[in-house]
Coordinates of C-alpha atoms in Angstrom, one line a residue:
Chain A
X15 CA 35.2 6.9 -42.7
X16 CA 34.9 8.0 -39.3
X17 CA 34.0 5.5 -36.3
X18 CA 33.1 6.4 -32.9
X19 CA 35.2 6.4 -29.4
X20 CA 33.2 4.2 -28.5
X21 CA 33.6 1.9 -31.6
X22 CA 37.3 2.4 -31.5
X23 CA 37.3 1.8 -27.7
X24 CA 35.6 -2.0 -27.9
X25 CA 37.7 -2.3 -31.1
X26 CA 40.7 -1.4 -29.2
X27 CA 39.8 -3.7 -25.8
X28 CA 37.1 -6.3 -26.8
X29 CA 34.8 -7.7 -24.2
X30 CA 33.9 -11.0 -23.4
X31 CA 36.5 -12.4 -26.2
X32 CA 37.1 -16.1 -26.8
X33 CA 34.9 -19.0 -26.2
X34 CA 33.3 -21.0 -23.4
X35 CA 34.3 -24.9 -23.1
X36 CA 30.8 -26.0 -21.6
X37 CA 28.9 -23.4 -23.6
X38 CA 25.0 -24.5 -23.5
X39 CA 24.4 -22.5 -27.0
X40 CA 26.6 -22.0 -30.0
X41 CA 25.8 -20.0 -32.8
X42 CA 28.3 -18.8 -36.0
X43 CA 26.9 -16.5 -38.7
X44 CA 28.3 -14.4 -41.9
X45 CA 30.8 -16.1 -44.0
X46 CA 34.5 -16.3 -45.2
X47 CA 33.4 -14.7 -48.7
X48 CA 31.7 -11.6 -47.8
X49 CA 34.5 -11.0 -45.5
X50 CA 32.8 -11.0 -41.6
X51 CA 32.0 -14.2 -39.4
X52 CA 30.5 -14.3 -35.6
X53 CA 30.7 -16.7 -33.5
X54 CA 29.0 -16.5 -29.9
X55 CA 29.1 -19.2 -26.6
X56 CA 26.6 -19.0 -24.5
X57 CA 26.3 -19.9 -20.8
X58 CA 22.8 -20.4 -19.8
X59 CA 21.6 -21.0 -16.2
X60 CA 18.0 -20.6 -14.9
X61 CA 16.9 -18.9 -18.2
X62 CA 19.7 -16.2 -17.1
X63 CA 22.5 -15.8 -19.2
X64 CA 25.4 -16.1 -16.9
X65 CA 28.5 -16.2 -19.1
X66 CA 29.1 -15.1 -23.0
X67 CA 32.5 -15.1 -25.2
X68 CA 32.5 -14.1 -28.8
X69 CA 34.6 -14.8 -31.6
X70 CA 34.9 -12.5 -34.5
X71 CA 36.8 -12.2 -38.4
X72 CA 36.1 -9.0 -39.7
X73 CA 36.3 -5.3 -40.1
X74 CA 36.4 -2.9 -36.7
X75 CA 32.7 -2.4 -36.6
X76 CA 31.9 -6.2 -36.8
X77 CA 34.8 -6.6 -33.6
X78 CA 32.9 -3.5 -32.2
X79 CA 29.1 -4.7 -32.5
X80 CA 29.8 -8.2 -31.1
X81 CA 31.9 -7.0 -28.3
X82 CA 29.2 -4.5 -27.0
X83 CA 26.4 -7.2 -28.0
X84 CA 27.8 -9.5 -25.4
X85 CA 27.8 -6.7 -22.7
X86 CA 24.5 -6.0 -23.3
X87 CA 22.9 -9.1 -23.0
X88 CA 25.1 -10.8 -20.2
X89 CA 23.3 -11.1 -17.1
X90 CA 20.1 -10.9 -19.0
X91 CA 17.4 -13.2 -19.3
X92 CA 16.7 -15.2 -23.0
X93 CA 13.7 -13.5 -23.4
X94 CA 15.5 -10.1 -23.1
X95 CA 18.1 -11.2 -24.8
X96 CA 15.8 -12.2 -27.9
X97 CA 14.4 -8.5 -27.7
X98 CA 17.9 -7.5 -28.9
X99 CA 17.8 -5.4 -31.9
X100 CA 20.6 -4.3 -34.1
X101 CA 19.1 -0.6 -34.0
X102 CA 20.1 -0.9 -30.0
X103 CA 23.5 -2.4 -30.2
X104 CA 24.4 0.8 -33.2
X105 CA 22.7 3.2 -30.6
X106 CA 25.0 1.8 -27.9
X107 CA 27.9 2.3 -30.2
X108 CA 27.0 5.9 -30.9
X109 CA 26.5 5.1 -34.4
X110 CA 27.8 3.2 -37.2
X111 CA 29.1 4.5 -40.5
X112 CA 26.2 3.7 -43.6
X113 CA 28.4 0.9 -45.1
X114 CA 28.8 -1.1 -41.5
X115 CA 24.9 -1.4 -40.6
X116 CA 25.5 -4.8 -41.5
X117 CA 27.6 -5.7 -39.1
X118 CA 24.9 -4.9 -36.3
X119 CA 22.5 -7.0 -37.9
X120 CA 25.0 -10.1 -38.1
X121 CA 25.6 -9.2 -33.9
X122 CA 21.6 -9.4 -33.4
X123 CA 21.6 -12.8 -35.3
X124 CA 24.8 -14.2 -33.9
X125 CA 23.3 -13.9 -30.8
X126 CA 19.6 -15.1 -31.8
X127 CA 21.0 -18.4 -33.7
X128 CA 23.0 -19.3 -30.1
X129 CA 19.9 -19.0 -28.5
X130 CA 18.2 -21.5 -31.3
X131 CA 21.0 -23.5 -30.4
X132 CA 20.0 -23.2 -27.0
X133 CA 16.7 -24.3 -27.4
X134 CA 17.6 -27.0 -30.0
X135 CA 19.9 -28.7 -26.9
X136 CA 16.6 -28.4 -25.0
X137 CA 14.5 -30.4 -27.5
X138 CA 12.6 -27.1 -27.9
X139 CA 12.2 -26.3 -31.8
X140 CA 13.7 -22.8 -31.6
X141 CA 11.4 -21.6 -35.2
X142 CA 8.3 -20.2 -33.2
X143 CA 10.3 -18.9 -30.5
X144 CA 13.7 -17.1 -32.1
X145 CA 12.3 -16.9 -35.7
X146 CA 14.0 -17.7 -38.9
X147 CA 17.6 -15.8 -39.4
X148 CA 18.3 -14.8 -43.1
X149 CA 21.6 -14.2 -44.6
X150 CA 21.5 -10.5 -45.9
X151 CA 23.9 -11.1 -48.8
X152 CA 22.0 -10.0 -51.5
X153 CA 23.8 -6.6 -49.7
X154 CA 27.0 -8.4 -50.3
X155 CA 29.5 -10.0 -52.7
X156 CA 26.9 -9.4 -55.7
X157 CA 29.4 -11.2 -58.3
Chain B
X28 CA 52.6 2.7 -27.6
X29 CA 54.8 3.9 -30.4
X30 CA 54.7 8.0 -30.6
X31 CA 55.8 8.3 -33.8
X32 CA 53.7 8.5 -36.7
X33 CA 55.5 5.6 -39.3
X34 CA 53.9 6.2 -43.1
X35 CA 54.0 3.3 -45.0
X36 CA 51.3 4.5 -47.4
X37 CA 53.0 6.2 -49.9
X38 CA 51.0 4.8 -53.0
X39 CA 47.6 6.7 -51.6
X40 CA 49.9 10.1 -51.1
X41 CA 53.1 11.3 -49.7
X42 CA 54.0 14.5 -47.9
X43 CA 54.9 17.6 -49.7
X44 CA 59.3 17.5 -49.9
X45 CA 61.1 20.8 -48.3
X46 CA 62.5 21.2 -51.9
X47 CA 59.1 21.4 -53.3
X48 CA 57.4 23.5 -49.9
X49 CA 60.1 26.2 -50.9
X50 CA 59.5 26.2 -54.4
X51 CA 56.1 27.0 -54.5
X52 CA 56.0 29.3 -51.6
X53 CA 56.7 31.8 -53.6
X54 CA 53.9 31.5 -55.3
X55 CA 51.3 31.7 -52.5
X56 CA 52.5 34.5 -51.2
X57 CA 53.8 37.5 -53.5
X58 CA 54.0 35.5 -56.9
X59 CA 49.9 35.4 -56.6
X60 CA 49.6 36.3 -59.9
X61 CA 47.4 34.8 -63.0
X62 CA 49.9 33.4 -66.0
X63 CA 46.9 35.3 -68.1
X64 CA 47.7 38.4 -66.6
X65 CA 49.5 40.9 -69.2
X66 CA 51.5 42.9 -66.3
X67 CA 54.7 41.6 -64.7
X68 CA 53.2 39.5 -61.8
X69 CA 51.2 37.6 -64.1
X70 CA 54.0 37.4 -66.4
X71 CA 56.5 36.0 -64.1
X72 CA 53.4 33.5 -63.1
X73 CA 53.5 32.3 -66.6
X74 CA 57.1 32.1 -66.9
X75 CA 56.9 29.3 -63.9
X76 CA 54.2 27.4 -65.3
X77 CA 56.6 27.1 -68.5
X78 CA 59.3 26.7 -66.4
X79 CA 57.6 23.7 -64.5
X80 CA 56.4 22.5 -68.2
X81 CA 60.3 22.1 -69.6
X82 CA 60.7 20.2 -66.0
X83 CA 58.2 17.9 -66.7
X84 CA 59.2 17.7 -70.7
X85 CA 63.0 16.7 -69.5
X86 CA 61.8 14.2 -67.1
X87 CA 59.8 12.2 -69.6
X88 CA 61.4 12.9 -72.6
X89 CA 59.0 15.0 -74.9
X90 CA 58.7 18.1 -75.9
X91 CA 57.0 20.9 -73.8
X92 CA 54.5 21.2 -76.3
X93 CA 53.3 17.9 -75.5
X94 CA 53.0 18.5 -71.6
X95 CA 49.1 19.4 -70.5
X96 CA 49.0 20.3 -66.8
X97 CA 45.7 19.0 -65.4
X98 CA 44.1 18.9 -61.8
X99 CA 44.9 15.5 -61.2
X100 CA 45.8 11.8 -62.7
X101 CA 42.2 11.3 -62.5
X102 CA 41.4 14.2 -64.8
X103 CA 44.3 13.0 -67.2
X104 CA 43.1 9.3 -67.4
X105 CA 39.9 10.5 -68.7
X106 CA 41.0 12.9 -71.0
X107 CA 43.0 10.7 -72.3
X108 CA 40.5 7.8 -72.8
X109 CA 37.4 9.6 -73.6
X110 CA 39.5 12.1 -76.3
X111 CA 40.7 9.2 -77.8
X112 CA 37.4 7.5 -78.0
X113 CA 36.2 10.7 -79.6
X114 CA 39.0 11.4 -81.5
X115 CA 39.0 8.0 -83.0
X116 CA 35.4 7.3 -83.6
X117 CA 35.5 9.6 -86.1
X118 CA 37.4 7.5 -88.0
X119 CA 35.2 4.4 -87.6
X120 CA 37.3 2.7 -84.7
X121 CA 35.5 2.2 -81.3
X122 CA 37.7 -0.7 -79.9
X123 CA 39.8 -0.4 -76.8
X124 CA 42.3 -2.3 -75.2
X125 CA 43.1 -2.4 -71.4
X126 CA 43.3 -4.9 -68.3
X127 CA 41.1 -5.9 -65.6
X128 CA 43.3 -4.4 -62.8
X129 CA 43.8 -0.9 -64.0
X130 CA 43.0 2.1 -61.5
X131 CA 39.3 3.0 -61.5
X132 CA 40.1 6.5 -63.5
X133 CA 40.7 4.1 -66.3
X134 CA 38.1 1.9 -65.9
X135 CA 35.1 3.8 -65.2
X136 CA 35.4 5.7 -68.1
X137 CA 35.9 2.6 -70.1
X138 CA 32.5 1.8 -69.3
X139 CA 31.2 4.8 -69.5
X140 CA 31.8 4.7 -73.2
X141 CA 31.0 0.6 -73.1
X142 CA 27.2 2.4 -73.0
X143 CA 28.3 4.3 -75.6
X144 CA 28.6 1.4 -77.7
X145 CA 32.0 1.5 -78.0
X146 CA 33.7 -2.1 -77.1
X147 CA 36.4 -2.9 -74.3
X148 CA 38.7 -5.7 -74.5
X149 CA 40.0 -6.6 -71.4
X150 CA 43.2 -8.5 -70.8
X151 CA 44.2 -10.7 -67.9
X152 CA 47.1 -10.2 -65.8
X153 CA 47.7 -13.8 -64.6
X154 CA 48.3 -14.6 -61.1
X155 CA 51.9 -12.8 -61.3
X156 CA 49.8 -9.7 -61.7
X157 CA 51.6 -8.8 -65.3
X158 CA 49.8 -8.3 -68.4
X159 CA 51.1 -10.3 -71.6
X160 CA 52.4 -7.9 -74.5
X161 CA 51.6 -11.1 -76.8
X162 CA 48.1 -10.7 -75.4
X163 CA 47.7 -7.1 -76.4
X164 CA 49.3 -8.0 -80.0
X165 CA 46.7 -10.6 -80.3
X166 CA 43.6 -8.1 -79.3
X167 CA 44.8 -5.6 -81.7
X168 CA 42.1 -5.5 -84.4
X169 CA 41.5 -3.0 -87.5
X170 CA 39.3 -1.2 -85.5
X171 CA 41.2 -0.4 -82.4
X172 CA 41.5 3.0 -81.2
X173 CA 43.6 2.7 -78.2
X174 CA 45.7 0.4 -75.9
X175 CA 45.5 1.9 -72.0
X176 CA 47.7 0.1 -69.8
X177 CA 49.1 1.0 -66.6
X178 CA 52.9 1.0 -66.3
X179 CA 52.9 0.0 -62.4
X180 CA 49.7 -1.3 -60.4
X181 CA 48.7 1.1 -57.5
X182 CA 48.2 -1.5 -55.1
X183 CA 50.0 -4.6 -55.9
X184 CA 53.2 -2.8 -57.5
X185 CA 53.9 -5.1 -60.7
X186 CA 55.5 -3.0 -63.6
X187 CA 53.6 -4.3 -67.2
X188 CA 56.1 -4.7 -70.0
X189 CA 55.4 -1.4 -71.6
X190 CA 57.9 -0.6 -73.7
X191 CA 57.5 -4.1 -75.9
X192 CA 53.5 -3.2 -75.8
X193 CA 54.8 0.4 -76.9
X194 CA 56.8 -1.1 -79.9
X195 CA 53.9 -3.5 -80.5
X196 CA 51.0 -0.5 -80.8
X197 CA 53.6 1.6 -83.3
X198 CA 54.1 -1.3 -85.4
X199 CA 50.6 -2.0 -85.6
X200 CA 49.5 2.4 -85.8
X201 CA 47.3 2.2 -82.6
X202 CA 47.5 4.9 -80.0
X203 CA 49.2 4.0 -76.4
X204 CA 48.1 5.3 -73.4
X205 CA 49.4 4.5 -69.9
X206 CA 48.6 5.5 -66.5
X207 CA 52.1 6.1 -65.0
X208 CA 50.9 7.5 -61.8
X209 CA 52.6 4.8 -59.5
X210 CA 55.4 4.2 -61.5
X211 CA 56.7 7.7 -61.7
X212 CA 59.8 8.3 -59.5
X213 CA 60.3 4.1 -59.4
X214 CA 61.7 3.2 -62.9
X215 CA 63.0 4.7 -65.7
X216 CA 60.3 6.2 -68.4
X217 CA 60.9 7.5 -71.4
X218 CA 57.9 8.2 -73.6
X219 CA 59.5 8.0 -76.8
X220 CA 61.9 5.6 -76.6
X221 CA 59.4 3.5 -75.3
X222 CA 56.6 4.2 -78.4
X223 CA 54.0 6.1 -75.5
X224 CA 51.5 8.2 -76.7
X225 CA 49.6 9.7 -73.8
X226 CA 51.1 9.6 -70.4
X227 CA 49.0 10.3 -67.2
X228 CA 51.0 11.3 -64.1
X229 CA 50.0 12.6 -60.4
X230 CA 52.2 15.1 -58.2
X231 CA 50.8 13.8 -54.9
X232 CA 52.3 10.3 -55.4
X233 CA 56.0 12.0 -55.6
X234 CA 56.4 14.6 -53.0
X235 CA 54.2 17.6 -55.0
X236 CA 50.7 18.7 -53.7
X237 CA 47.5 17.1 -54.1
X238 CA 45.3 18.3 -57.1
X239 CA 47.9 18.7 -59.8
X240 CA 48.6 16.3 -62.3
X241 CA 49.8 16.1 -66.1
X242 CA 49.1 14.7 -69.2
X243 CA 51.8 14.1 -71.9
X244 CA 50.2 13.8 -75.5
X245 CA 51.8 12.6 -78.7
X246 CA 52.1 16.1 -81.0
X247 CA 50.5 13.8 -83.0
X248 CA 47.5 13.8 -82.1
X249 CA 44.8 16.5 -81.2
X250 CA 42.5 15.5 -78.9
X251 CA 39.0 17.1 -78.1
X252 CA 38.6 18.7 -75.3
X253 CA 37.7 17.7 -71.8
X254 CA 37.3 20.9 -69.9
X255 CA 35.9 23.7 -72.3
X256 CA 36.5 27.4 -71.0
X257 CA 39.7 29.9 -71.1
X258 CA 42.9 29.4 -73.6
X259 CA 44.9 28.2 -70.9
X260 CA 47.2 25.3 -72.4
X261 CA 47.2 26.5 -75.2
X262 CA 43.6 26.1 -75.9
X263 CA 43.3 22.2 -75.1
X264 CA 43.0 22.3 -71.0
X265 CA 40.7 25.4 -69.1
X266 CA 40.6 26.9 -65.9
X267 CA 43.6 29.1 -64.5
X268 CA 46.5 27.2 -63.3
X269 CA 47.0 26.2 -60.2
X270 CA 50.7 28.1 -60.4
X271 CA 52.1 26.8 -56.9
X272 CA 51.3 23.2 -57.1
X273 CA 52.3 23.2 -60.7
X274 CA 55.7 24.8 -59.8
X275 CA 56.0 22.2 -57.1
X276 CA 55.1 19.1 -59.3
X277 CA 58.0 20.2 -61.7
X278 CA 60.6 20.3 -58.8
X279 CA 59.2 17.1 -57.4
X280 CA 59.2 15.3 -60.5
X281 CA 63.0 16.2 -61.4
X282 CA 63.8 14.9 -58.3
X283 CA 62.0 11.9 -58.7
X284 CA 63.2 11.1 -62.3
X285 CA 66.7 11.9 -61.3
X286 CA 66.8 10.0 -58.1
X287 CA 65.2 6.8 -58.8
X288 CA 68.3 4.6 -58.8
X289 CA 69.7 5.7 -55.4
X290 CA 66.1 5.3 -54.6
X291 CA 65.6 1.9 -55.4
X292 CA 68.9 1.2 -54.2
X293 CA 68.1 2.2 -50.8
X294 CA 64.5 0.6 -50.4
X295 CA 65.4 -2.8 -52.0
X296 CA 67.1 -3.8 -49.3
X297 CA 64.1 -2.6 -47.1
X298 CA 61.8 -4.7 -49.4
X299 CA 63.7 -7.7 -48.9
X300 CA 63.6 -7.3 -45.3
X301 CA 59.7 -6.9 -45.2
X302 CA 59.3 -10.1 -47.5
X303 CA 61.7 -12.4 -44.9
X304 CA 60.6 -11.2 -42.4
X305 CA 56.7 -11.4 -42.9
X306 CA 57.1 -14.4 -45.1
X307 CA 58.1 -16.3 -41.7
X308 CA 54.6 -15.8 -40.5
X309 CA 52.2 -19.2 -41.1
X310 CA 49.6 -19.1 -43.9
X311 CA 50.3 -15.6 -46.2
X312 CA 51.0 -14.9 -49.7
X313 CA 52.7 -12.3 -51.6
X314 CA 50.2 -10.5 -54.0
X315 CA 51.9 -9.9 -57.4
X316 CA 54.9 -11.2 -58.9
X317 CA 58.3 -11.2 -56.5
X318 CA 60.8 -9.6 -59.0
X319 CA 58.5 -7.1 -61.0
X320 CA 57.4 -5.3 -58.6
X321 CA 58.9 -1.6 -57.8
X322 CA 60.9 -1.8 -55.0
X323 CA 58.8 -0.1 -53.0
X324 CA 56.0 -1.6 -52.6
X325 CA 54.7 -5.3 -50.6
X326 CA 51.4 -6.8 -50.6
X327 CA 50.6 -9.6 -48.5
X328 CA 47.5 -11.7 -47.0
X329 CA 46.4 -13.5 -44.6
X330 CA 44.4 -16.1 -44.2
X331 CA 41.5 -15.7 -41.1
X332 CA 42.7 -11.9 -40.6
X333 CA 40.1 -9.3 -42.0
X334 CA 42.0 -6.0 -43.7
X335 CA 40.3 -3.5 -41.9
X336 CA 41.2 -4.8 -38.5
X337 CA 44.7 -5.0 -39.6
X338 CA 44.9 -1.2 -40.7
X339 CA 42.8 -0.4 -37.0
X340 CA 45.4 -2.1 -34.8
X341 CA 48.3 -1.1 -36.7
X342 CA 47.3 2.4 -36.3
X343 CA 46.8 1.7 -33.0
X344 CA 50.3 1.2 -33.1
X345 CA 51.0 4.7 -34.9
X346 CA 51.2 2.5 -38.6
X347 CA 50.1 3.6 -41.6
X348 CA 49.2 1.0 -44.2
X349 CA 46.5 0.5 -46.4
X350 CA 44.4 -2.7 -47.1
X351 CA 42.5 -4.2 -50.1
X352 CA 39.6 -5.6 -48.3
X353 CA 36.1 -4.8 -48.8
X354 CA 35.6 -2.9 -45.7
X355 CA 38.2 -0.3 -46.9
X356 CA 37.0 0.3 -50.2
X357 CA 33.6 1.6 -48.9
X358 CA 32.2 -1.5 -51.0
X359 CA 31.4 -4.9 -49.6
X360 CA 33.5 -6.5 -52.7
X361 CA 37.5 -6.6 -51.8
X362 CA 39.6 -5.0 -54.3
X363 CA 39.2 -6.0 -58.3
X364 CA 43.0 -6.1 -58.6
X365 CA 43.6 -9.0 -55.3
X366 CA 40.4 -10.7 -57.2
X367 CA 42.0 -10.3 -60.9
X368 CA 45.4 -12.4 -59.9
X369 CA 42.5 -14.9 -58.5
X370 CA 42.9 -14.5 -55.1
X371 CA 39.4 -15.7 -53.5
X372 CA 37.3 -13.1 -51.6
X373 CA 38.5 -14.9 -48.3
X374 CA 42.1 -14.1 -48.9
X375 CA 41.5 -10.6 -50.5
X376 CA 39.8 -9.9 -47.2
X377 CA 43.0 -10.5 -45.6
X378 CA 45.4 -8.6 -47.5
X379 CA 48.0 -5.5 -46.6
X380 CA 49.7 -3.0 -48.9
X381 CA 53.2 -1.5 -47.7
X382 CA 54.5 1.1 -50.0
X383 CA 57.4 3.3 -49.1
X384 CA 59.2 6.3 -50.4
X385 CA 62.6 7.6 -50.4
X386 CA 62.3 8.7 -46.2
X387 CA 61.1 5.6 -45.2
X388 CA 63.6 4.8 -42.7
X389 CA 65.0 1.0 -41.6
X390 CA 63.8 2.1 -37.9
X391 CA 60.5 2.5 -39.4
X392 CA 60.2 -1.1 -41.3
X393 CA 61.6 -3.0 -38.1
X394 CA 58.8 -1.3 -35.9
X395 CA 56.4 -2.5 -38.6
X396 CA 58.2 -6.3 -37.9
X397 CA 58.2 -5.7 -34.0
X398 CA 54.2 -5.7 -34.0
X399 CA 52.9 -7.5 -37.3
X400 CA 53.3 -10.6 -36.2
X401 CA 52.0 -10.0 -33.2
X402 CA 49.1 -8.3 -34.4
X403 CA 48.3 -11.1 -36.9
X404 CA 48.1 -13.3 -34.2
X405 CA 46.0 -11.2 -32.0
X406 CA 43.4 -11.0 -34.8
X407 CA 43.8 -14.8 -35.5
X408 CA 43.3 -16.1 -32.3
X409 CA 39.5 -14.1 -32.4
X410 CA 39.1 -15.2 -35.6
X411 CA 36.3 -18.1 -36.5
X412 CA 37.8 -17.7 -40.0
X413 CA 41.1 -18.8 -38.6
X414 CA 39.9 -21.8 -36.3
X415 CA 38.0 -23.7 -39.4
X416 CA 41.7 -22.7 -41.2
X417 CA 43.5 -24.9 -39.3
X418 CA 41.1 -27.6 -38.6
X419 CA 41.3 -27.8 -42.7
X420 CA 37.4 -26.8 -42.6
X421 CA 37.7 -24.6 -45.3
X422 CA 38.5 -23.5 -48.8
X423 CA 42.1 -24.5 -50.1
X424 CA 44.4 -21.9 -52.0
X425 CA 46.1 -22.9 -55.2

């Protein structure tokens, strides 16, 4: 399996790593079982987000993803954020291998559930606005 | 940043010994020849090929008659299962014995001739990672045509008590096969001392070249086919022989039979320096038993680290390992043989294979111990896995 420079390179030096004590959304996805978690802080000011850590178990490309996913929404607004899409985050990574798609898709819904967060803390029900986020494991641990 | 490339992956393959390089070079250059051949290079091509056979015949203890050179332990494992299947439906018994952990090459064709409608019985190996030889007593029925078990596990190391499920199979007139491709080079084997039948063995795994392998069958038995073609040994095995890397695997495998004390007696100590050493770190587990285990060989895990990270930032470090977890087995399931000694899918994910060989050096094993820890903790403190670990959030091992 071969990854990418880039993959290696935000494997290698993660960006935006750890988490954020006055986050204003929090939102963990995967699970222990199928072997990748996410977990991303948001810091939200103005409808601009100002400030976002991650927090990632798993293989490279599920380090990689969320490390670039947090570069590329940082400093963005949540609408733009929203318009993330796991197709963008594998283009920014020049590619993933077949088997780590997955990974992408658990960045673009790390980052949509802290937004639902986000808008939970508001009193806003996030539903209409962020969607509802599915676990994909019937691609996973089929036991 | 460590500039030295330090292989601790000897169970996926090791590098081709000087001894071996010299042996068959040779045989790449002027001694092109095909053993078919009636003139003298092809002559003196067979010669080596039968030279390499009474290698191989000395190591294990059979006859050269008995030795099948074959591309691979792959290609032996499934001769050796799906002949016997064949050999033995004939006579009305389509019941095989194995255990949940063996190598893939064993498994695979199992249930390939599952849809055959022939029946697999398939025994635990306990959470030492060792099969029972009273449990393959107690599956032995009339109808059984074969007990395959493996004589060491490729990724957790455990040795299976073969020679009591040897004397147990000729007692009770079923045919023994095991897959000896890990084991070769770390203990003693003898196939007729210890009652085996069919033996399946890899050159890669001791110091010979990739895509050359043997299998040892009982004179006993005649087994159909796998590969049709050419008469090459002696009718039972096509395609010309791959004359080098069969001259290689006959040197390598003398010097693995013959040095596998001094062997063991110089990575033992290295094993138990591993095992202290990583032992000290919070929250890991040994896979597979502590004592039966070759001695070259560690598998750990742990908790709220993922495999395939491990592997990345070790080779950062100029490491070679390998890893159990899901995302190295190009599957999204970790490895069947963490989950058959019932390790949960959140451990398995975490788990690291160290096997060695006879050049792994002490330098080499206390670089590994210089970064692990460090490593574990890098990967822990970005782990979500890790922080509902320690806040007890999560699932309890045994």
């Amino acid at each position: 399996m071969l990854y990418s420079e880039k993959v290696m390179d935000h494997f290698a030096n993660p960006r935006n790593i750890g988490e954020l004590e006055n986050a204003d959304g929090v939102g963990e996805v995967g699970n222990a079982k199928c072997g990748d978690i996410m977990k991303m802080y948001l810091k939200i000011d103005g409808g601009i987000i100002t400030d976002v850590k991650f927090k990632t178990f798993g293989c490279g490309a599920a380090i990689a993803t969320s490390s670039i996913a947090t570069e590329m929404i940082k400093g963005k607004s949540v609408e733009d954020a929203l318009k993330l899409t796991n197709k963008a985050v594998v283009e920014a990574l020049d590619g993933l291998p077949p088997a780590k798609i997955h990974c992408s898709v658990l960045a673009e819904q790390a980052i949509k559930t802290a937004l639902a967060d986000y808008y939970t803390r508001q009193g806003i029900d996030p539903t209409p606005i962020v969607g509802v986020i599915e676990e994909h494991c019937e691609t996973c641990c089929e036991d | 940043m460590l500039k030295t490339r330090i292989y601790l992956d000897n169970a996926a393959t090791t590098k081709v010994s000087d001894k071996v390089l010299e042996a068959m070079l040779p045989y790449l250059k002027e001694g092109y020849g095909n053993p078919s051949s009636i003139y003298t290079l092809g002559r003196e091509a067979a010669i080596a090929v039968n030279n390499a056979r009474k290698q191989v015949a000395d190591a294990l203890g059979c006859e050269e008659n008995e030795v099948y050179f074959t591309s691979c332990g792959s290609e032996s494992d499934n001769w050796a299962i799906k002949g016997t299947a064949k050999l033995m439906a004939a006579k009305g018994k389509k019941h095989i014995i194995t255990s949940v952990f063996e190598h893939h090459a064993v498994l695979h064709p199992l249930k390939a001739l599952e849809k055959e409608g022939y029946e697999v019985t398939y025994l635990p190996v306990y959470e030492n990672g060792v099969v029972k030889a009273e449990d393959v007593a107690n599956a032995i029925r009339p109808d059984t045509a074969l007990v395959t078990i493996m004589y060491a596990n490729n990724e957790i190391g455990t040795i299976q008590p073969i020679a009591e499920i040897g004397a147990i199979c000729k007692e009770k007139g079923v045919i023994f096969h095991t897959d000896a491709v890990q084991a070769i080079g770390n203990v003693h084997i003898n196939v007729k001392e210890q009652n085996i039948d069919m033996l399946s063995l890899s050159g890669h795994k001791i110091h010979a070249q990739k895509g050359c392998g043997v299998l040892y069958i009982n004179k006993k038995y005649r087994l159909p086919n796998l590969i049709d073609g050419g008469a090459q040994e002696r009718n039972r095995r096509a395609g010309t022989e791959n004359v080098p890397a069969i001259v290689g695997l006959g040197v390598a495998l003398t010097e693995a039979t013959a040095n596998i004390d001094s062997k063991n007696a110089k990575l033992k100590p290295l094993q138990d320096k591993i095992y202290d050493a990583v032992m000290k770190i919070d929250r890991v587990h040994l896979n597979g038993d502590r004592e039966r285990r070759m001695a070259s060989n560690l598998n750990f895990s742990f908790e709220g680290v993922e495999g395939e990270s491990l592997l990345l930032q070790l080779d950062l470090q100029g490491i070679a390992a390998s890893s159990g977890s899901a995302c190295t087995s190009g599957s999204l399931d970790p490895s069947h043989v963490l989950l058959s000694i019932g390790l949960p899918h959140e451990i398995a994910h975490g788990s690291l294979r160290i096997s060695m060989s006879e050049y792994t050096t002490e330098e080499e094993v206390d670089a590994l111990l210089q970064v692990l820890p460090e490593i574990i903790a890098k990967l822990r403190s970005m782990s979500p896995l890790w922080e509902h670990i320690i806040k007890g959030e999560t699932f309890k091992i045994k």
